[in-house]
mmCIF file of C-alpha atoms in Angstrom:
data_model
loop_
_atom_site.group_PDB
_atom_site.id
_atom_site.type_symbol
_atom_site.label_atom_id
_atom_site.label_comp_id
_atom_site.label_asym_id
_atom_site.label_seq_id
_atom_site.Cartn_x
_atom_site.Cartn_y
_atom_site.Cartn_z
ATOM 1 C CA MET A 1 22.891 -5.436 39.748
ATOM 2 C CA GLY A 2 21.882 -3.601 42.896
ATOM 3 C CA GLY A 3 18.275 -2.742 43.603
ATOM 4 C CA PHE A 4 16.024 -0.669 45.768
ATOM 5 C CA VAL A 5 13.405 -2.177 48.034
ATOM 6 C CA SER A 6 10.432 0.047 47.191
ATOM 7 C CA SER A 7 7.636 -1.459 45.119
ATOM 8 C CA THR A 8 7.671 -0.933 41.384
ATOM 9 C CA VAL A 9 4.553 -0.378 39.272
ATOM 10 C CA LEU A 10 4.456 -0.181 35.485
ATOM 11 C CA PHE A 11 1.459 1.465 33.858
ATOM 12 C CA ASP A 12 1.426 0.099 30.340
ATOM 13 C CA TYR A 13 -0.512 -1.519 27.512
ATOM 14 C CA TRP A 14 0.451 -4.891 26.117
ATOM 15 C CA ARG A 15 0.834 -3.752 22.508
ATOM 16 C CA SER A 16 2.644 -0.489 23.253
ATOM 17 C CA THR A 17 6.170 -0.759 21.875
ATOM 18 C CA ALA A 18 7.406 1.921 24.284
ATOM 19 C CA SER A 19 6.066 -0.139 27.197
ATOM 20 C CA TYR A 20 7.618 -3.259 25.676
ATOM 21 C CA ARG A 21 11.058 -1.592 25.876
ATOM 22 C CA VAL A 22 10.617 -0.917 29.574
ATOM 23 C CA ARG A 23 9.381 -4.437 30.321
ATOM 24 C CA ILE A 24 12.556 -5.815 28.742
ATOM 25 C CA ALA A 25 14.713 -3.494 30.844
ATOM 26 C CA LEU A 26 12.928 -4.358 34.077
ATOM 27 C CA ASN A 27 13.401 -8.043 33.337
ATOM 28 C CA LEU A 28 17.086 -7.578 32.561
ATOM 29 C CA ALA A 29 17.559 -5.609 35.769
ATOM 30 C CA LYS A 30 15.813 -8.388 37.745
ATOM 31 C CA ILE A 31 13.281 -5.917 39.110
ATOM 32 C CA SER A 32 9.958 -7.393 40.204
ATOM 33 C CA TYR A 33 7.079 -5.161 39.235
ATOM 34 C CA THR A 34 3.311 -4.966 39.116
ATOM 35 C CA ARG A 35 1.578 -4.099 35.860
ATOM 36 C CA ARG A 36 -1.341 -1.696 35.780
ATOM 37 C CA VAL A 37 -3.140 -1.847 32.452
ATOM 38 C CA VAL A 38 -3.892 1.386 30.621
ATOM 39 C CA ASN A 39 -6.168 0.305 27.766
ATOM 40 C CA LEU A 40 -5.283 2.605 24.881
ATOM 41 C CA LEU A 41 -8.190 1.400 22.759
ATOM 42 C CA ASP A 42 -10.651 2.422 25.470
ATOM 43 C CA GLY A 43 -9.011 5.821 25.867
ATOM 44 C CA ALA A 44 -7.859 5.112 29.430
ATOM 45 C CA GLN A 45 -4.702 7.123 28.727
ATOM 46 C CA ARG A 46 -6.875 10.255 28.558
ATOM 47 C CA SER A 47 -8.573 9.654 31.902
ATOM 48 C CA ASP A 48 -8.079 12.181 34.679
ATOM 49 C CA GLU A 49 -6.341 9.520 36.733
ATOM 50 C CA HIS A 50 -3.754 8.767 34.065
ATOM 51 C CA LEU A 51 -3.261 12.397 33.069
ATOM 52 C CA SER A 52 -2.455 13.167 36.684
ATOM 53 C CA MET A 53 0.491 10.769 36.336
ATOM 54 C CA ASN A 54 1.497 11.732 32.816
ATOM 55 C CA PRO A 55 0.058 14.950 31.332
ATOM 56 C CA GLN A 56 1.020 13.684 27.867
ATOM 57 C CA GLY A 57 -1.546 10.929 28.150
ATOM 58 C CA LEU A 58 0.929 8.272 27.064
ATOM 59 C CA VAL A 59 2.357 4.996 28.324
ATOM 60 C CA PRO A 60 4.519 3.811 29.914
ATOM 61 C CA VAL A 61 4.624 5.360 33.357
ATOM 62 C CA LEU A 62 6.967 3.738 35.854
ATOM 63 C CA GLU A 63 6.735 4.164 39.611
ATOM 64 C CA ILE A 64 10.029 3.111 41.133
ATOM 65 C CA ASP A 65 12.327 4.148 43.973
ATOM 66 C CA GLY A 66 9.714 6.573 45.238
ATOM 67 C CA VAL A 67 9.543 8.531 41.981
ATOM 68 C CA ARG A 68 7.347 8.491 38.886
ATOM 69 C CA LEU A 69 9.000 8.387 35.474
ATOM 70 C CA THR A 70 7.708 8.831 31.919
ATOM 71 C CA GLN A 71 9.162 8.504 28.415
ATOM 72 C CA SER A 72 10.540 5.047 27.736
ATOM 73 C CA VAL A 73 14.080 5.978 26.730
ATOM 74 C CA ALA A 74 14.455 8.221 29.778
ATOM 75 C CA ILE A 75 13.249 5.295 31.888
ATOM 76 C CA LEU A 76 15.757 2.962 30.221
ATOM 77 C CA GLU A 77 18.582 5.386 30.940
ATOM 78 C CA TYR A 78 17.453 5.728 34.559
ATOM 79 C CA LEU A 79 17.431 1.968 35.025
ATOM 80 C CA ASN A 80 20.769 1.653 33.284
ATOM 81 C CA THR A 81 22.311 4.243 35.601
ATOM 82 C CA THR A 82 20.764 3.126 38.885
ATOM 83 C CA ARG A 83 21.128 -0.620 38.258
ATOM 84 C CA ASP A 84 24.480 -0.549 36.463
ATOM 85 C CA MET A 85 23.078 -2.502 33.507
ATOM 86 C CA GLY A 86 25.817 -1.658 31.037
ATOM 87 C CA LEU A 87 23.425 -0.691 28.251
ATOM 88 C CA LEU A 88 25.635 2.217 27.178
ATOM 89 C CA PRO A 89 29.281 1.559 26.292
ATOM 90 C CA ASP A 90 31.973 3.391 28.236
ATOM 91 C CA ASP A 91 33.545 4.472 24.968
ATOM 92 C CA ALA A 92 32.053 7.863 24.003
ATOM 93 C CA VAL A 93 31.893 7.120 20.277
ATOM 94 C CA MET A 94 30.224 3.744 20.774
ATOM 95 C CA SER A 95 27.804 5.264 23.271
ATOM 96 C CA ALA A 96 26.870 7.938 20.738
ATOM 97 C CA LYS A 97 26.240 5.253 18.120
ATOM 98 C CA VAL A 98 23.964 3.369 20.513
ATOM 99 C CA ARG A 99 22.011 6.511 21.359
ATOM 100 C CA ALA A 100 21.730 7.475 17.682
ATOM 101 C CA MET A 101 20.231 4.120 16.738
ATOM 102 C CA ALA A 102 17.874 4.155 19.694
ATOM 103 C CA GLN A 103 16.719 7.642 18.719
ATOM 104 C CA ILE A 104 16.063 6.664 15.112
ATOM 105 C CA ILE A 105 13.532 4.229 16.516
ATOM 106 C CA ALA A 106 12.197 6.130 19.510
ATOM 107 C CA ALA A 107 12.326 9.682 18.136
ATOM 108 C CA ASP A 108 11.900 9.246 14.375
ATOM 109 C CA ILE A 109 9.929 6.061 13.607
ATOM 110 C CA HIS A 110 7.808 5.600 16.701
ATOM 111 C CA PRO A 111 6.260 9.088 17.106
ATOM 112 C CA VAL A 112 4.756 9.223 13.607
ATOM 113 C CA CYS A 113 3.409 5.690 14.056
ATOM 114 C CA ASN A 114 1.805 6.493 17.395
ATOM 115 C CA LEU A 115 -1.897 5.601 17.557
ATOM 116 C CA ARG A 116 -3.073 9.193 17.961
ATOM 117 C CA VAL A 117 -0.998 10.348 14.970
ATOM 118 C CA VAL A 118 -2.101 7.523 12.692
ATOM 119 C CA ASN A 119 -5.760 7.953 13.615
ATOM 120 C CA TYR A 120 -5.553 11.682 12.899
ATOM 121 C CA VAL A 121 -3.855 11.210 9.523
ATOM 122 C CA THR A 122 -6.217 8.522 8.311
ATOM 123 C CA THR A 123 -9.258 10.503 9.424
ATOM 124 C CA GLU A 124 -8.104 13.813 7.957
ATOM 125 C CA SER A 125 -7.170 12.181 4.659
ATOM 126 C CA GLY A 126 -10.769 11.074 4.215
ATOM 127 C CA GLY A 127 -9.713 7.493 3.683
ATOM 128 C CA LYS A 128 -7.106 8.325 1.035
ATOM 129 C CA ILE A 129 -4.365 7.120 3.368
ATOM 130 C CA SER A 130 -4.862 3.850 5.221
ATOM 131 C CA LYS A 131 -3.150 2.863 8.445
ATOM 132 C CA GLU A 132 -1.306 0.156 6.547
ATOM 133 C CA GLN A 133 0.011 2.595 3.923
ATOM 134 C CA TRP A 134 1.196 4.999 6.596
ATOM 135 C CA MET A 135 2.923 2.312 8.652
ATOM 136 C CA HIS A 136 4.625 0.758 5.641
ATOM 137 C CA GLN A 137 5.946 4.126 4.528
ATOM 138 C CA PHE A 138 7.542 5.176 7.792
ATOM 139 C CA ILE A 139 8.486 1.873 9.377
ATOM 140 C CA ALA A 140 10.109 0.461 6.243
ATOM 141 C CA ASN A 141 12.065 3.656 5.625
ATOM 142 C CA GLY A 142 13.271 3.717 9.214
ATOM 143 C CA LEU A 143 14.347 0.085 9.122
ATOM 144 C CA HIS A 144 16.307 0.765 5.945
ATOM 145 C CA GLU A 145 18.290 3.403 7.834
ATOM 146 C CA ILE A 146 18.898 1.119 10.814
ATOM 147 C CA GLU A 147 20.005 -1.731 8.571
ATOM 148 C CA GLN A 148 22.882 0.391 7.329
ATOM 149 C CA LEU A 149 24.024 1.253 10.857
ATOM 150 C CA ILE A 150 24.039 -2.188 12.485
ATOM 151 C CA ASP A 151 27.618 -3.429 12.827
ATOM 152 C CA GLY A 152 27.292 -6.646 14.780
ATOM 153 C CA PRO A 153 25.955 -10.085 13.893
ATOM 154 C CA THR A 154 24.023 -10.500 17.146
ATOM 155 C CA PHE A 155 23.679 -6.968 18.573
ATOM 156 C CA CYS A 156 22.986 -3.568 17.046
ATOM 157 C CA VAL A 157 26.283 -2.048 18.119
ATOM 158 C CA GLY A 158 29.410 -4.006 18.947
ATOM 159 C CA ASN A 159 29.339 -7.314 20.766
ATOM 160 C CA SER A 160 27.141 -6.586 23.766
ATOM 161 C CA LEU A 161 23.574 -5.739 24.631
ATOM 162 C CA SER A 162 22.749 -2.033 24.480
ATOM 163 C CA LEU A 163 19.959 0.498 24.636
ATOM 164 C CA ALA A 164 19.571 0.178 20.864
ATOM 165 C CA ASP A 165 18.706 -3.519 21.142
ATOM 166 C CA LEU A 166 15.954 -2.804 23.665
ATOM 167 C CA CYS A 167 14.449 -0.380 21.165
ATOM 168 C CA LEU A 168 14.892 -2.573 18.095
ATOM 169 C CA VAL A 169 13.002 -5.694 19.171
ATOM 170 C CA PRO A 170 9.699 -3.914 19.977
ATOM 171 C CA GLN A 171 9.959 -2.014 16.690
ATOM 172 C CA ILE A 172 10.337 -5.269 14.777
ATOM 173 C CA TYR A 173 7.289 -6.613 16.579
ATOM 174 C CA ASN A 174 5.339 -3.594 15.334
ATOM 175 C CA ALA A 175 6.714 -4.014 11.820
ATOM 176 C CA GLN A 176 5.580 -7.631 11.749
ATOM 177 C CA ARG A 177 2.192 -6.628 13.092
ATOM 178 C CA TRP A 178 1.683 -4.359 10.082
ATOM 179 C CA GLY A 179 3.004 -6.889 7.591
ATOM 180 C CA ILE A 180 6.276 -5.172 6.757
ATOM 181 C CA ASP A 181 8.497 -7.372 4.575
ATOM 182 C CA LEU A 182 11.650 -7.911 6.623
ATOM 183 C CA SER A 183 13.487 -10.001 4.043
ATOM 184 C CA PRO A 184 15.550 -7.032 2.741
ATOM 185 C CA PHE A 185 16.822 -6.363 6.264
ATOM 186 C CA THR A 186 19.207 -9.248 6.794
ATOM 187 C CA LYS A 187 21.258 -7.676 9.601
ATOM 188 C CA ILE A 188 18.173 -6.527 11.481
ATOM 189 C CA SER A 189 16.628 -9.972 11.143
ATOM 190 C CA ALA A 190 19.773 -11.666 12.459
ATOM 191 C CA VAL A 191 19.978 -9.399 15.494
ATOM 192 C CA ASN A 192 16.261 -9.751 16.193
ATOM 193 C CA ALA A 193 16.455 -13.551 15.935
ATOM 194 C CA HIS A 194 19.279 -13.610 18.487
ATOM 195 C CA LEU A 195 17.664 -11.188 20.933
ATOM 196 C CA SER A 196 14.272 -12.872 20.696
ATOM 197 C CA GLN A 197 15.726 -16.000 22.286
ATOM 198 C CA ILE A 198 16.906 -14.197 25.431
ATOM 199 C CA SER A 199 14.518 -15.034 28.272
ATOM 200 C CA GLU A 200 14.089 -11.449 29.470
ATOM 201 C CA PHE A 201 12.992 -10.438 25.990
ATOM 202 C CA VAL A 202 10.668 -13.430 25.710
ATOM 203 C CA LYS A 203 8.925 -12.612 29.008
ATOM 204 C CA ALA A 204 8.384 -9.012 27.912
ATOM 205 C CA HIS A 205 6.787 -9.927 24.566
ATOM 206 C CA PRO A 206 3.235 -8.620 24.086
ATOM 207 C CA ASP A 207 1.878 -12.124 23.594
ATOM 208 C CA GLU A 208 3.202 -13.059 27.029
ATOM 209 C CA VAL A 209 1.427 -10.212 28.835
ATOM 210 C CA LYS A 210 -1.759 -9.558 26.865
ATOM 211 C CA SER A 211 -3.817 -12.168 28.724
ATOM 212 C CA SER A 212 -3.700 -10.021 31.851
ATOM 213 C CA ASP A 213 -5.103 -7.048 29.933
ATOM 214 C CA GLY A 214 -8.484 -8.660 29.437
#
């Protein structure tokens, strides 16, 4: 995989699943990078400094090749294209399947489970809806949909690593964090078990990076 020589900086938070996706991709692409912590619990994502990089006030933000990129899936596609990572099949139908599964996670499950959404819902409900109830509702439903789409024993789509896999593993981490019962999802669990042994995934795991966040 070819690379550029400019320095690479990732602005992220250890527990952010979107940032987790990008860390996996950077590891797979063999790109050395420096992490800059954006502490979401302290509201650092709403600081003037961070908003100047990403007006959405979200992580991750990736500085690479002299440009600044936001939105994790867009970053993954950029890395896939510029580093020839092979995360999207050449076959148009297979590629569409990969993108569909990645979007179920990144566009359907993840946004409603974002910290700012969950905090708003739980506050506005006056305590009638807990964070746990909200997470269980949307994460479990989303995983049920993904379970039906997985067609490989070790990868989400086909027999090779894809964009969908880079989205799945962080989502499973979040599901486990909120105590979601994964036993009904046998295909998801098998794929996650396989991917979780790959060194680039291991190095990107939140537990591996949280110590540097203080």
